[in-house]
Amino acid sequence: MTFDSQNAKKQNIFIFSTAYDPFIGGAEIAVKEITKRLRDRYDFFLFTARFDPLLPKREFKDGVDII
């Protein structure tokens, strides 16, 4: 069975992480690589802490909706 990305509805994947870009370490790099490779098949929503009030509350970066 093959995946037809033009006719299939993408599934949502919710990721909860203590930190994310720009506060990035090993686990965050892994999440970034996984989402980069699978973004044509899934819609990713990443929930994380906002350590710096100057960072946006929500942004879309590299195929990931960061909240």
C-alpha positions as YAML, in Angstrom:
chain: A
units: angstrom
residues:
- id: 1
  name: MET
  ca: [0.00, 0.00, 0.00]
- id: 2
  name: THR
  ca: [1.39, 3.39, -0.94]
- id: 3
  name: PHE
  ca: [0.58, 6.79, 0.48]
- id: 4
  name: ASP
  ca: [-1.10, 9.21, -1.93]
- id: 5
  name: SER
  ca: [-0.44, 12.60, -0.35]
- id: 6
  name: GLN
  ca: [-2.66, 14.48, -2.81]
- id: 7
  name: ASN
  ca: [-5.87, 12.60, -1.99]
- id: 8
  name: ALA
  ca: [-5.39, 11.70, 1.67]
- id: 9
  name: LYS
  ca: [-6.26, 13.92, 4.60]
- id: 10
  name: LYS
  ca: [-3.29, 14.54, 6.86]
- id: 11
  name: GLN
  ca: [-3.50, 13.30, 10.42]
- id: 12
  name: ASN
  ca: [-2.66, 15.64, 13.28]
- id: 13
  name: ILE
  ca: [0.21, 14.89, 15.62]
- id: 14
  name: PHE
  ca: [0.50, 16.81, 18.89]
- id: 15
  name: ILE
  ca: [3.93, 17.11, 20.47]
- id: 16
  name: PHE
  ca: [4.52, 18.38, 23.99]
- id: 17
  name: SER
  ca: [8.04, 19.58, 24.72]
- id: 18
  name: THR
  ca: [9.57, 21.58, 27.55]
- id: 19
  name: ALA
  ca: [11.69, 23.56, 25.09]
- id: 20
  name: TYR
  ca: [11.97, 24.16, 21.36]
- id: 21
  name: ASP
  ca: [13.70, 26.48, 18.92]
- id: 22
  name: PRO
  ca: [15.60, 28.74, 19.82]
- id: 23
  name: PHE
  ca: [16.24, 26.81, 23.08]
- id: 24
  name: ILE
  ca: [17.32, 23.61, 21.41]
- id: 25
  name: GLY
  ca: [19.19, 20.50, 22.53]
- id: 26
  name: GLY
  ca: [19.35, 16.84, 21.56]
- id: 27
  name: ALA
  ca: [15.67, 15.94, 21.93]
- id: 28
  name: GLU
  ca: [14.55, 19.09, 20.15]
- id: 29
  name: ILE
  ca: [16.91, 18.39, 17.26]
- id: 30
  name: ALA
  ca: [15.38, 14.93, 16.95]
- id: 31
  name: VAL
  ca: [11.83, 16.37, 16.88]
- id: 32
  name: LYS
  ca: [12.90, 18.92, 14.27]
- id: 33
  name: GLU
  ca: [14.36, 16.21, 12.01]
- id: 34
  name: ILE
  ca: [11.35, 13.92, 12.38]
- id: 35
  name: THR
  ca: [8.85, 16.68, 11.61]
- id: 36
  name: LYS
  ca: [10.92, 17.86, 8.66]
- id: 37
  name: ARG
  ca: [10.87, 14.39, 7.10]
- id: 38
  name: LEU
  ca: [7.19, 13.66, 7.76]
- id: 39
  name: ARG
  ca: [5.53, 17.05, 7.24]
- id: 40
  name: ASP
  ca: [4.09, 16.01, 3.87]
- id: 41
  name: ARG
  ca: [2.16, 13.19, 5.61]
- id: 42
  name: TYR
  ca: [1.17, 14.79, 8.93]
- id: 43
  name: ASP
  ca: [0.24, 18.15, 10.43]
- id: 44
  name: PHE
  ca: [2.37, 18.82, 13.51]
- id: 45
  name: PHE
  ca: [1.35, 20.94, 16.48]
- id: 46
  name: LEU
  ca: [4.06, 21.49, 19.08]
- id: 47
  name: PHE
  ca: [3.17, 22.84, 22.52]
- id: 48
  name: THR
  ca: [6.06, 24.30, 24.47]
- id: 49
  name: ALA
  ca: [6.97, 26.83, 27.14]
- id: 50
  name: ARG
  ca: [7.65, 30.39, 26.07]
- id: 51
  name: PHE
  ca: [10.74, 31.28, 28.12]
- id: 52
  name: ASP
  ca: [11.18, 34.69, 26.51]
- id: 53
  name: PRO
  ca: [8.17, 37.06, 26.37]
- id: 54
  name: LEU
  ca: [9.59, 38.57, 23.18]
- id: 55
  name: LEU
  ca: [9.02, 35.29, 21.32]
- id: 56
  name: PRO
  ca: [5.68, 34.98, 19.51]
- id: 57
  name: LYS
  ca: [2.84, 33.13, 21.24]
- id: 58
  name: ARG
  ca: [2.27, 31.11, 18.08]
- id: 59
  name: GLU
  ca: [4.27, 30.62, 14.91]
- id: 60
  name: PHE
  ca: [4.56, 28.25, 11.97]
- id: 61
  name: LYS
  ca: [8.14, 27.18, 11.32]
- id: 62
  name: ASP
  ca: [9.53, 24.35, 9.16]
- id: 63
  name: GLY
  ca: [6.15, 22.66, 8.84]
- id: 64
  name: VAL
  ca: [5.35, 22.78, 12.56]
- id: 65
  name: ASP
  ca: [2.68, 24.91, 14.22]
- id: 66
  name: ILE
  ca: [4.46, 26.01, 17.42]
- id: 67
  name: ILE
  ca: [2.21, 27.09, 20.25]
...
